[in-house]
XYZ file of N, CA and C in Angstrom:
843
model
N 0.831 -1.236 0.083
C 0.044 -0.126 0.143
C 0.905 1.195 0.132
N 0.462 2.198 -0.888
C 1.414 3.396 -0.953
C 0.874 4.465 -0.056
N 1.634 5.211 0.822
C 1.077 6.118 1.640
C 1.417 7.705 0.955
N 0.650 8.553 0.842
C 0.943 9.775 0.303
C 0.866 10.846 1.285
N 1.653 11.702 1.416
C 1.628 12.846 2.196
C 1.183 14.018 1.405
N 0.136 14.597 1.746
C -0.661 15.823 1.028
C -0.518 17.059 1.717
N 0.255 18.081 1.158
C 0.252 19.541 1.849
C -0.190 20.523 1.130
N -1.043 21.376 1.695
C -1.759 22.518 1.107
C -1.261 23.848 1.549
N -1.261 24.957 0.877
C -1.115 26.192 1.382
C -1.790 27.373 0.645
N -1.691 28.448 1.058
C -2.372 29.642 0.728
C -1.285 30.470 0.215
N -1.835 31.608 -0.653
C -0.747 32.560 -1.108
C -0.387 32.242 -2.350
N 0.436 32.885 -3.318
C 0.902 32.829 -4.666
C 0.459 31.489 -5.061
N 1.429 30.627 -4.925
C 1.108 29.192 -5.627
C 1.465 27.929 -4.807
N 1.336 28.403 -3.356
C 1.712 27.476 -2.546
C 2.937 26.877 -1.999
N 3.936 27.461 -2.930
C 5.489 27.120 -2.776
C 5.852 27.513 -1.366
N 5.769 28.806 -1.137
C 6.318 29.245 0.121
C 5.623 28.369 1.330
N 4.583 28.293 1.607
C 4.075 27.362 2.421
C 4.567 26.218 2.639
N 4.780 25.244 1.354
C 5.254 24.109 1.228
C 6.827 23.966 1.796
N 7.470 24.945 1.419
C 9.058 25.129 1.877
C 9.143 25.382 3.357
N 8.102 26.226 3.825
C 8.019 26.436 5.285
C 7.640 25.240 6.020
N 6.836 24.306 5.507
C 6.545 23.214 6.197
C 7.624 22.106 6.163
N 8.216 22.148 5.118
C 9.470 21.145 4.958
C 10.468 21.659 5.806
N 10.734 22.811 6.007
C 11.858 23.375 6.828
C 11.703 23.177 8.429
N 10.314 23.429 8.630
C 9.915 23.085 10.085
C 9.919 21.651 10.352
N 9.669 20.688 9.433
C 9.886 19.406 9.669
C 11.341 19.010 9.875
N 12.126 19.301 9.198
C 13.433 19.260 9.175
C 14.047 19.677 10.552
N 13.557 20.847 10.923
C 14.099 21.417 12.252
C 13.768 20.749 13.320
N 12.224 20.140 13.308
C 11.941 19.173 14.586
C 12.418 17.902 14.504
N 13.156 17.652 13.353
C 13.873 16.196 13.355
C 12.865 15.033 13.146
N 11.758 15.367 12.502
C 10.625 14.286 12.124
C 10.857 14.096 10.570
N 10.806 12.428 10.500
C 10.620 12.053 8.961
C 9.461 11.208 8.887
N 8.961 11.216 7.577
C 8.007 10.316 7.264
C 8.478 8.855 7.241
N 7.691 7.996 7.751
C 8.252 6.633 7.885
C 7.861 5.848 6.703
N 8.821 4.967 6.267
C 8.530 4.153 4.933
C 7.254 3.276 5.319
N 6.564 3.193 4.180
C 5.495 2.263 4.266
C 5.794 0.910 4.529
N 5.132 0.288 5.439
C 5.329 -1.228 5.893
C 4.868 -2.236 4.515
N 5.855 -3.012 4.090
C 5.505 -3.971 2.939
C 4.358 -4.698 3.285
N 3.438 -4.984 2.404
C 2.166 -5.749 2.534
C 2.769 -7.203 2.562
N 2.274 -7.968 3.470
C 2.571 -9.595 3.484
C 2.018 -10.238 1.900
N 3.021 -11.040 1.477
C 2.587 -11.826 0.386
C 1.571 -12.988 0.718
N 0.489 -12.605 0.102
C -0.597 -13.599 0.553
C -0.479 -15.158 -0.005
N -0.736 -15.955 0.672
C -0.636 -17.551 0.621
C -1.276 -17.844 -0.689
N -0.746 -18.405 -1.589
C -1.596 -18.995 -2.916
C -1.745 -20.445 -2.599
N -2.996 -20.870 -3.177
C -3.519 -22.160 -3.079
C -3.727 -22.879 -4.725
N -3.179 -23.915 -5.022
C -3.746 -24.637 -6.192
C -3.923 -25.949 -5.974
N -4.612 -26.595 -6.713
C -4.872 -28.139 -6.512
C -4.602 -28.969 -7.611
N -3.235 -28.879 -8.025
C -2.700 -29.897 -8.895
C -2.445 -31.282 -8.327
N -2.816 -32.174 -8.926
C -2.476 -33.556 -8.490
C -1.087 -33.742 -7.886
N -1.249 -34.212 -6.521
C 0.313 -34.155 -5.949
C 1.250 -35.211 -6.418
N 0.547 -36.476 -6.707
C 1.552 -37.702 -6.934
C 1.754 -37.741 -8.527
N 2.520 -36.538 -8.789
C 3.031 -36.516 -10.130
C 4.447 -35.941 -10.293
N 5.111 -37.145 -10.350
C 6.600 -36.785 -10.395
C 7.322 -36.588 -11.971
N 6.567 -36.726 -12.940
C 6.973 -36.459 -14.179
C 7.516 -35.197 -14.636
N 7.353 -34.225 -13.646
C 7.821 -32.942 -13.792
C 8.437 -32.335 -12.499
N 9.312 -31.346 -12.560
C 9.768 -30.748 -11.394
C 8.583 -30.203 -10.407
N 8.650 -30.596 -9.137
C 7.621 -30.264 -8.193
C 8.332 -29.420 -6.791
N 7.570 -28.614 -6.224
C 7.863 -27.846 -4.943
C 6.413 -28.152 -4.267
N 6.490 -28.562 -3.022
C 5.340 -28.900 -2.133
C 5.580 -27.920 -0.756
N 4.774 -26.687 -0.806
C 4.785 -25.785 0.216
C 4.147 -26.228 1.786
N 4.941 -26.420 2.700
C 4.273 -26.799 4.101
C 4.345 -28.349 4.312
N 4.118 -28.641 5.563
C 3.985 -29.971 5.748
C 3.457 -30.312 7.127
N 3.135 -31.563 7.469
C 2.930 -32.233 8.872
C 3.923 -33.255 8.862
N 4.610 -33.153 10.074
C 5.695 -34.447 10.201
C 5.709 -34.950 11.594
N 6.045 -36.192 11.499
C 6.373 -37.109 12.475
C 7.880 -37.335 12.623
N 8.652 -37.095 13.560
C 9.968 -37.376 13.610
C 10.223 -38.201 14.953
N 11.319 -39.308 14.778
C 11.722 -40.392 15.855
C 13.107 -40.685 15.700
N 13.645 -40.951 16.834
C 14.686 -41.414 16.978
C 14.989 -42.745 17.370
N 15.937 -43.611 17.172
C 15.883 -44.974 17.291
C 16.954 -45.683 18.200
N 16.730 -46.492 18.954
C 17.730 -47.285 19.667
C 17.798 -48.754 19.564
N 18.781 -49.219 19.114
C 18.732 -50.734 18.878
C 17.792 -51.013 17.522
N 17.650 -50.036 16.683
C 16.592 -50.180 15.321
C 15.195 -50.091 15.833
N 14.801 -49.485 17.065
C 13.429 -49.362 17.488
C 13.290 -48.089 17.675
N 12.171 -47.359 17.185
C 11.874 -45.922 17.236
C 11.098 -45.752 18.630
N 11.930 -44.776 19.469
C 11.392 -44.648 20.971
C 10.927 -43.443 21.248
N 11.125 -42.130 20.628
C 10.709 -40.942 20.633
C 9.811 -40.429 19.523
N 8.813 -39.557 20.118
C 7.904 -38.828 18.980
C 8.089 -37.363 19.062
N 8.021 -36.927 17.902
C 7.894 -35.346 17.863
C 7.281 -34.808 16.623
N 6.094 -34.217 16.815
C 5.438 -33.820 15.776
C 5.627 -32.331 15.348
N 5.690 -31.867 14.187
C 5.812 -30.358 13.832
C 4.961 -30.191 12.543
N 5.040 -28.952 12.237
C 4.005 -28.571 11.014
C 4.693 -27.221 10.531
N 4.609 -27.037 9.296
C 4.882 -25.666 8.555
C 4.138 -25.246 7.501
N 3.781 -24.073 7.229
C 3.021 -23.685 6.126
C 4.026 -23.089 5.054
N 5.194 -22.915 5.176
C 6.169 -22.265 4.208
C 7.351 -23.356 3.870
N 7.693 -24.042 4.702
C 9.046 -24.734 4.125
C 8.615 -25.824 3.132
N 9.654 -25.875 2.319
C 9.410 -26.573 0.942
C 10.121 -27.905 0.833
N 9.234 -28.953 0.440
C 9.966 -30.262 -0.144
C 9.940 -30.214 -1.620
N 11.028 -30.329 -2.269
C 11.077 -30.454 -3.768
C 11.562 -31.615 -4.256
N 11.272 -31.787 -5.770
C 11.629 -32.802 -6.449
C 12.212 -32.169 -7.945
N 13.410 -32.540 -8.149
C 13.822 -32.208 -9.415
C 14.052 -33.374 -10.495
N 13.150 -33.541 -11.488
C 12.912 -34.633 -12.347
C 14.327 -35.209 -12.820
N 14.962 -34.147 -13.481
C 16.155 -34.592 -14.423
C 17.248 -35.367 -13.557
N 17.268 -35.269 -12.047
C 18.154 -35.906 -11.175
C 17.471 -36.697 -10.407
N 16.376 -36.722 -10.368
C 15.427 -37.492 -9.346
C 15.982 -36.947 -8.158
N 16.074 -35.840 -7.765
C 16.575 -35.394 -6.519
C 15.293 -34.839 -5.635
N 15.317 -35.362 -4.367
C 14.518 -35.158 -3.437
C 15.073 -33.990 -2.364
N 14.572 -33.149 -1.855
C 15.123 -32.208 -0.767
C 14.016 -32.197 0.130
N 14.348 -32.637 1.266
C 13.463 -32.581 2.524
C 13.320 -31.083 3.315
N 12.171 -31.016 3.535
C 12.090 -29.534 4.212
C 12.535 -29.611 5.487
N 13.295 -28.565 5.930
C 13.598 -28.497 7.583
C 14.244 -29.589 7.732
N 15.329 -30.239 7.043
C 16.009 -31.464 7.535
C 17.456 -31.283 7.018
N 18.144 -30.259 7.567
C 19.653 -30.081 7.290
C 20.479 -30.812 8.338
N 19.673 -31.526 9.186
C 20.210 -32.277 10.141
C 20.445 -33.878 9.514
N 19.736 -34.026 8.475
C 19.843 -35.341 7.912
C 21.102 -35.423 7.057
N 21.541 -36.776 6.760
C 22.858 -37.014 6.031
C 22.581 -36.096 4.579
N 23.535 -35.622 4.110
C 23.579 -34.811 2.788
C 22.794 -33.683 2.950
N 22.465 -33.279 4.170
C 21.553 -31.969 4.294
C 20.302 -32.373 3.990
N 19.833 -33.395 3.870
C 18.408 -33.804 3.508
C 18.125 -33.677 2.166
N 19.157 -33.735 1.229
C 19.161 -33.921 -0.188
C 19.657 -35.090 -0.818
N 18.833 -35.702 -1.573
C 19.363 -37.040 -2.344
C 18.950 -37.109 -3.493
N 19.827 -37.721 -4.361
C 19.719 -37.532 -5.866
C 19.784 -39.067 -6.407
N 19.088 -39.407 -7.156
C 18.869 -40.957 -7.754
C 18.791 -40.996 -9.381
N 20.140 -40.366 -9.970
C 20.114 -40.055 -11.579
C 19.600 -41.581 -12.239
N 18.637 -41.393 -13.149
C 18.472 -42.754 -13.931
C 17.221 -43.415 -13.464
N 16.670 -42.854 -12.521
C 15.628 -43.489 -11.706
C 14.346 -42.859 -11.918
N 13.244 -43.216 -12.799
C 11.984 -42.415 -13.175
C 11.177 -42.248 -11.951
N 10.616 -41.011 -11.882
C 9.562 -40.593 -10.771
C 8.350 -41.214 -10.903
N 7.677 -40.877 -11.929
C 6.365 -41.249 -12.271
C 5.398 -40.953 -11.054
N 4.846 -41.838 -10.307
C 3.789 -41.459 -9.254
C 4.617 -41.511 -7.850
N 6.132 -41.830 -8.089
C 6.728 -41.748 -6.776
C 7.976 -42.557 -7.058
N 8.773 -42.143 -5.988
C 10.222 -42.755 -5.723
C 10.407 -43.393 -4.415
N 10.626 -44.630 -4.208
C 10.827 -45.505 -3.064
C 12.256 -46.188 -3.034
N 13.389 -45.690 -2.540
C 14.638 -46.226 -2.411
C 14.949 -46.752 -1.180
N 15.140 -48.079 -0.879
C 15.490 -48.510 0.308
C 17.039 -49.391 0.088
N 17.902 -48.836 0.440
C 19.145 -49.684 0.370
C 20.319 -49.370 1.451
N 21.046 -50.356 1.741
C 22.104 -49.919 2.830
C 21.610 -49.518 4.077
N 20.459 -49.986 4.440
C 19.814 -49.662 5.903
C 19.185 -48.247 5.749
N 19.164 -47.465 4.637
C 18.644 -46.390 4.479
C 17.501 -46.244 3.601
N 16.386 -45.468 4.092
C 15.240 -45.402 3.114
C 14.881 -43.963 2.703
N 14.508 -43.730 1.485
C 14.385 -42.355 0.802
C 13.021 -42.641 0.159
N 12.067 -41.776 0.444
C 10.806 -42.113 -0.581
C 10.152 -40.686 -0.520
N 9.443 -40.679 -1.723
C 8.404 -39.324 -1.973
C 7.239 -39.992 -2.861
N 6.225 -40.301 -2.388
C 5.355 -41.253 -3.018
C 3.957 -41.115 -2.461
N 3.124 -41.750 -3.354
C 1.635 -41.883 -2.878
C 1.655 -43.361 -3.130
N 1.523 -44.430 -2.101
C 1.611 -45.830 -2.128
C 0.425 -46.224 -3.238
N 0.560 -47.156 -4.174
C -0.280 -47.683 -5.157
C -1.662 -47.941 -4.429
N -1.720 -48.391 -3.069
C -2.976 -48.736 -2.763
C -3.920 -47.451 -2.338
N -3.179 -46.394 -2.369
C -3.906 -44.929 -1.878
C -4.093 -44.191 -3.298
N -4.080 -44.921 -4.282
C -3.855 -44.254 -5.745
C -5.382 -43.294 -6.086
N -6.418 -43.613 -5.277
C -7.640 -42.884 -5.764
C -7.536 -41.489 -5.237
N -6.700 -41.115 -4.350
C -6.455 -39.773 -3.563
C -5.768 -38.977 -4.672
N -6.005 -37.605 -4.610
C -5.220 -36.856 -5.550
C -4.232 -35.690 -4.984
N -4.605 -35.299 -3.819
C -4.061 -34.049 -3.327
C -2.941 -34.115 -2.284
N -2.581 -35.098 -1.887
C -1.395 -35.411 -1.120
C -0.696 -36.432 -1.433
N 0.840 -36.608 -0.893
C 1.536 -37.714 -0.903
C 2.668 -37.600 0.312
N 3.172 -38.664 0.511
C 4.040 -38.729 1.603
C 5.713 -38.683 1.377
N 6.426 -38.317 2.122
C 7.771 -38.003 2.094
C 8.363 -38.773 3.368
N 9.722 -39.961 3.265
C 9.892 -40.634 4.341
C 11.425 -40.637 4.126
N 12.153 -40.642 5.359
C 13.497 -40.863 5.643
C 13.876 -41.722 6.689
N 14.443 -42.564 6.403
C 14.856 -43.330 7.734
C 16.263 -44.043 7.621
N 17.009 -44.328 8.668
C 18.182 -45.182 8.817
C 18.180 -45.707 10.146
N 19.403 -46.181 10.723
C 19.248 -47.039 11.998
C 19.094 -45.983 13.194
N 19.162 -44.786 12.956
C 19.099 -43.999 14.096
C 17.861 -42.780 14.149
N 17.239 -42.928 12.874
C 16.332 -41.494 12.583
C 15.304 -41.951 11.642
N 14.100 -41.257 11.872
C 12.860 -41.589 11.040
C 12.180 -40.342 11.158
N 11.744 -39.862 9.593
C 11.114 -38.824 9.367
C 10.012 -39.112 8.311
N 8.989 -38.715 8.810
C 7.765 -38.997 7.921
C 6.845 -37.717 7.686
N 6.622 -37.275 6.570
C 5.857 -35.974 6.170
C 4.742 -36.321 5.183
N 3.736 -35.674 5.561
C 2.554 -35.493 4.359
C 2.552 -34.263 4.144
N 2.554 -33.975 2.574
C 2.681 -32.886 1.797
C 1.809 -32.907 0.848
N 1.520 -31.831 0.072
C 0.563 -32.008 -1.293
C 0.124 -30.621 -1.319
N -1.333 -30.621 -1.664
C -1.992 -29.299 -1.850
C -2.989 -29.036 -0.818
N -2.527 -28.400 0.170
C -3.255 -28.277 1.222
C -4.689 -27.384 0.916
N -5.713 -27.549 1.707
C -6.939 -26.720 1.451
C -6.819 -25.318 2.027
N -7.389 -24.344 1.049
C -7.152 -22.915 1.558
C -8.092 -22.909 2.776
N -7.669 -22.297 4.210
C -8.390 -22.263 5.155
C -9.724 -21.364 5.038
N -9.810 -20.418 4.019
C -11.051 -19.600 3.905
C -12.044 -20.448 3.227
N -11.820 -21.665 2.432
C -12.682 -22.298 2.041
C -13.591 -23.327 2.989
N -12.852 -23.586 4.094
C -13.537 -24.288 5.289
C -13.908 -23.828 6.608
N -13.696 -22.012 6.429
C -13.983 -21.431 7.607
C -15.667 -21.472 7.829
N -16.331 -21.593 9.176
C -17.553 -21.349 9.068
C -17.850 -22.125 10.571
N -19.212 -22.541 10.472
C -19.740 -23.123 11.490
C -20.188 -24.712 11.461
N -19.821 -25.083 10.207
C -20.438 -26.391 9.778
C -19.530 -27.516 10.091
N -19.660 -28.568 9.569
C -19.080 -29.757 9.963
C -18.266 -30.686 8.522
N -17.181 -31.244 8.720
C -16.682 -32.174 7.604
C -16.405 -33.369 8.120
N -17.103 -34.250 7.486
C -17.189 -35.732 7.777
C -16.540 -36.673 6.953
N -15.461 -37.362 7.233
C -14.573 -38.307 6.356
C -14.787 -39.877 6.585
N -14.742 -40.417 5.597
C -14.744 -41.764 5.526
C -13.249 -42.027 5.643
N -12.969 -42.533 6.917
C -11.194 -42.689 7.325
C -11.105 -44.063 7.868
N -9.717 -44.229 7.775
C -8.997 -45.503 8.007
C -7.325 -44.978 8.552
N -6.892 -45.643 9.604
C -5.595 -45.682 9.870
C -4.852 -46.946 9.219
N -3.766 -46.576 8.159
C -3.212 -47.767 7.659
C -4.000 -48.284 6.370
N -4.712 -47.410 5.765
C -5.321 -47.965 4.690
C -4.829 -48.806 3.488
N -3.531 -48.290 3.326
C -2.731 -49.234 2.422
C -2.460 -50.612 2.693
N -2.651 -50.873 3.937
C -2.459 -52.374 4.360
C -3.947 -53.007 4.554
N -5.127 -52.375 3.920
C -6.253 -52.994 4.232
C -6.492 -54.485 3.186
N -6.050 -55.247 3.550
C -5.945 -56.641 2.802
C -7.384 -57.355 2.743
N -8.024 -57.133 3.985
C -9.430 -57.820 4.223
C -10.689 -56.838 3.949
N -10.337 -55.827 3.377
C -11.583 -54.782 2.908
C -12.256 -54.303 4.110
N -11.649 -53.811 5.272
C -12.153 -53.395 6.409
C -12.689 -51.958 5.755
N -14.099 -51.592 6.196
C -14.665 -50.246 5.767
C -14.392 -49.119 6.578
N -14.146 -48.179 6.028
C -13.707 -46.897 6.750
C -14.950 -46.432 7.534
N -14.728 -45.521 8.620
C -15.606 -45.042 9.502
C -15.775 -43.507 9.638
N -16.881 -42.896 9.989
C -16.720 -41.498 10.124
C -15.921 -40.982 11.220
N -15.234 -39.888 10.551
C -14.363 -39.047 11.588
C -14.719 -37.445 11.078
N -15.118 -36.844 12.161
C -16.014 -35.629 11.990
C -15.166 -34.258 12.447
N -14.669 -33.426 11.843
C -14.182 -32.058 12.164
C -15.437 -31.022 12.340
N -15.423 -30.682 13.420
C -16.504 -29.380 13.866
C -15.805 -28.159 13.732
N -15.998 -27.436 12.691
C -15.389 -26.269 12.533
C -15.728 -25.068 13.745
N -17.080 -25.188 14.314
C -17.576 -24.303 15.063
C -16.634 -24.549 16.535
N -16.541 -25.771 16.709
C -15.822 -26.097 18.148
C -14.426 -26.323 18.043
N -14.003 -26.122 16.817
C -12.475 -26.666 16.454
C -12.000 -27.788 16.961
N -12.800 -28.852 16.796
C -12.543 -30.049 17.201
C -12.523 -31.347 16.280
N -12.118 -32.406 16.575
C -12.167 -33.553 15.637
C -12.422 -34.767 16.448
N -13.208 -35.713 16.024
C -13.468 -36.961 16.855
C -14.143 -37.850 16.057
N -13.941 -39.262 16.488
C -14.630 -40.292 15.835
C -14.055 -41.611 16.215
N -14.606 -42.763 15.855
C -13.917 -44.144 15.997
C -13.797 -44.853 14.650
N -12.541 -44.754 14.567
C -12.255 -45.404 13.116
C -11.234 -46.774 13.307
N -11.061 -47.629 12.286
C -10.459 -48.712 12.126
C -8.823 -48.412 12.075
N -7.826 -48.983 12.768
C -6.683 -49.036 12.759
C -5.969 -50.331 12.105
N -5.814 -50.499 10.811
C -5.230 -51.658 10.100
C -3.991 -52.280 10.667
N -3.925 -53.127 11.424
C -2.411 -53.709 11.672
C -1.857 -54.541 10.508
N -0.697 -54.996 10.471
C 0.071 -55.912 9.605
C -0.724 -57.178 9.400
N -0.945 -57.715 8.391
C -1.732 -58.836 8.181
C -3.431 -58.356 7.872
N -3.681 -57.299 8.179
C -4.982 -56.723 7.585
C -6.218 -56.724 8.757
N -5.692 -57.258 10.008
C -6.427 -57.234 11.034
C -6.900 -55.558 11.514
N -7.889 -55.481 12.266
C -8.259 -54.164 12.692
C -8.643 -53.989 14.097
N -8.308 -52.653 14.847
C -8.791 -52.483 16.021
C -9.456 -50.895 15.938
N -10.385 -51.089 16.492
C -11.295 -49.692 16.460
C -10.539 -48.803 17.513
N -9.890 -47.440 16.998
C -9.675 -46.509 18.051
C -10.524 -45.251 18.094
N -10.574 -44.594 19.158
C -11.403 -43.383 19.447
C -10.267 -42.288 19.275
N -10.646 -41.385 18.296
C -9.917 -40.172 18.158
C -10.362 -38.864 18.678
N -9.447 -37.972 19.301
C -10.066 -36.758 19.698
C -8.866 -36.125 19.703
N -9.343 -34.654 19.149
C -8.327 -33.700 18.770
C -8.766 -32.492 18.561
N -8.038 -31.468 17.766
C -8.287 -30.033 17.506
C -7.934 -29.610 16.128
N -8.592 -28.800 15.518
C -8.259 -28.113 14.222
C -8.177 -26.444 14.548
N -7.043 -26.000 14.226
C -6.614 -24.649 14.609
C -7.076 -23.614 13.361
N -6.807 -22.489 13.464
C -7.322 -21.346 12.393
C -6.542 -21.542 11.061
N -5.365 -22.170 11.068
C -4.737 -22.393 9.717
C -5.085 -23.964 9.307
N -6.057 -24.756 10.097
C -6.624 -25.958 9.654
C -5.676 -26.984 9.830
N -4.688 -26.788 10.601
C -3.616 -27.902 11.190
C -4.503 -28.651 12.303
N -4.455 -30.203 11.940
C -5.309 -30.776 12.785
C -4.117 -31.737 13.836
N -4.529 -31.878 15.018
C -3.557 -32.807 16.000
C -4.476 -33.719 16.956
N -3.910 -34.455 17.401
C -4.662 -35.323 18.456
C -4.096 -36.630 19.103
N -5.024 -37.018 19.919
C -4.583 -38.510 20.370
C -5.588 -39.540 20.027
N -5.308 -40.773 20.394
C -6.221 -41.920 20.209
C -5.863 -43.137 21.068
N -7.100 -43.626 21.430
C -6.815 -45.105 22.055
C -7.916 -45.917 21.756
N -7.626 -47.404 21.718
C -8.669 -48.435 21.756
C -9.675 -48.369 22.990
N -10.562 -49.162 22.888
C -11.707 -49.187 23.943
C -10.744 -49.740 25.343
N -10.026 -50.616 25.204
C -9.313 -51.340 26.137
C -8.113 -50.641 26.536
N -7.733 -49.539 25.991
C -6.537 -48.755 26.337
C -5.243 -49.419 25.867
N -5.122 -50.451 25.212
C -4.103 -51.129 24.791
C -3.324 -50.365 23.553
N -4.124 -49.908 22.657
C -3.451 -49.240 21.605
C -3.561 -47.616 21.738
N -2.510 -47.004 21.459
C -2.615 -45.485 21.929
C -1.656 -45.070 20.791
N -1.819 -43.678 20.660
C -1.007 -42.972 19.629
C -1.587 -41.357 19.416
N -0.690 -40.809 18.417
C -0.916 -39.438 18.264
C -0.929 -39.380 16.620
N -1.589 -38.197 16.306
C -1.777 -37.939 14.925
C -1.588 -36.369 14.544
N -1.300 -35.978 13.330
C -0.897 -34.666 12.914
C -1.191 -34.660 11.551
N -2.115 -33.602 11.013
C -2.359 -33.560 9.436
C -3.275 -32.433 9.236
N -3.722 -32.502 8.244
C -4.751 -31.374 7.575
C -5.628 -31.921 6.524
N -6.731 -31.030 5.992
C -7.390 -31.225 4.976
C -6.496 -30.974 3.548
N -6.875 -31.656 2.677
C -6.047 -31.297 1.384
C -7.177 -31.168 0.110
N -7.028 -30.437 -0.802
C -7.843 -30.153 -2.015
C -8.957 -29.226 -1.798
N -9.552 -29.078 -2.845
C -10.659 -27.862 -2.816
C -11.751 -28.342 -1.682
N -12.149 -27.387 -0.876
C -13.088 -27.624 0.026
C -13.030 -28.712 1.286
N -11.549 -29.097 1.218
C -11.387 -29.983 2.217
C -11.720 -31.345 1.737
N -11.479 -31.744 0.366
C -11.947 -33.098 -0.168
C -11.530 -34.057 0.533
N -10.072 -33.978 0.894
C -9.170 -35.292 1.323
C -8.681 -34.857 2.672
N -8.342 -35.814 3.472
C -7.768 -35.649 4.799
C -6.568 -36.754 4.966
N -5.386 -36.238 5.316
C -4.206 -36.932 5.501
C -3.558 -36.569 6.621
N -2.775 -37.437 7.423
C -2.179 -37.413 8.494
C -1.247 -38.250 8.836
N 0.106 -37.759 9.572
C 0.980 -39.002 10.004
C 0.557 -39.227 11.225
N 1.047 -40.539 11.525
C 0.395 -41.227 12.743
C 1.689 -41.916 13.505
N 1.749 -41.871 14.947
C 2.497 -42.476 15.648
C 1.645 -43.392 16.730
N 1.987 -44.886 16.347
C 1.186 -45.672 17.228
C 2.309 -46.403 18.517
N 1.966 -46.405 19.486
C 2.591 -46.848 20.608
C 2.410 -48.407 20.743
N 3.494 -49.184 20.581
C 3.487 -50.736 20.561
C 3.398 -51.197 22.248
N 3.280 -52.442 22.201
C 3.315 -53.081 23.560
C 4.687 -52.955 24.329
N 5.675 -53.017 23.548
C 7.142 -52.955 24.164
C 7.432 -51.320 24.478
N 6.742 -50.651 24.212
C 6.734 -49.027 24.441
C 7.355 -48.179 23.159
N 7.883 -49.214 22.052
C 8.339 -48.548 21.075
C 7.327 -47.972 20.217
N 7.519 -47.100 18.872
C 6.686 -46.679 18.177
C 6.500 -47.336 16.622
N 5.284 -47.191 16.205
C 5.275 -47.549 14.871
C 4.680 -46.392 13.938
N 5.144 -46.251 12.911
C 4.512 -45.319 11.989
C 3.388 -45.765 10.968
N 2.349 -44.857 11.007
C 1.122 -45.117 10.145
C 0.563 -43.801 9.492
N -0.571 -43.951 8.726
C -1.003 -42.810 7.986
C -2.380 -42.980 8.200
N -3.018 -41.844 8.358
C -4.576 -41.843 8.522
C -5.025 -41.085 7.070
N -6.045 -41.682 6.457
C -6.337 -41.153 5.160
C -7.874 -41.118 5.249
N -8.406 -40.155 4.554
C -10.062 -40.132 4.392
C -10.425 -39.335 3.287
N -11.808 -39.576 2.902
C -12.443 -38.764 1.736
C -13.636 -38.209 2.142
N -14.074 -36.983 1.975
C -15.108 -36.385 2.440
C -16.262 -36.869 1.948
N -17.382 -37.269 2.948
C -18.596 -37.870 2.562
C -19.533 -36.721 2.335
């Protein structure tokens, strides 16, 4: 926004009054402050996320990080950003993880000669680097996942085309057909309702968590959604034996899809990484 200082005067042509005002201002030691720059508005586009046939930059993330002892993940840290970028450069099949300078290679990994397509998943020498939407989740359009793992570190991002918060402001509800571990749903377990109450800024519901092998445990989720539409919370089974945390947000126009990173606490106290996915009903 440009600010204008307008001076008026009387007499001949106003020049004497203008000079007098200028001199007075200098004498008093006052200056006209420079206009504050207007913030750059966040832009939102809804391109298909899992397309790595071109260069891509994904702005913002929700992330689960963990450290490992004897190959088992024992700590959980969740974080979010609306500005940090995860990127992919097709010519080099280069993945750059957001806010990950502490990782080997500064969080930058290149795999020349490997085609991206719908995703890259490289597991070699005890190290995993991935940027992908698993094939079992191919019906989703607006998010994908990034992962890094080695013997001592694990990092799991959900990124893509987040929903413009302005599109889902209000006092209504968003109800999703949701699952945790949908890509392992070998037995065809049906998703269940998970509801975001925009008026109360809460999320809640009972949905299936799919274990290895396809068996499911119903877990009760409770959490909150903030003004920027980040969602976080916890869950547990009815017997209290399965517990965990989640972090994520809606993706796509009107909050069409829901995706979150999830940490499940196992019987031995260590952690397992899952994903919560859902479609707006």
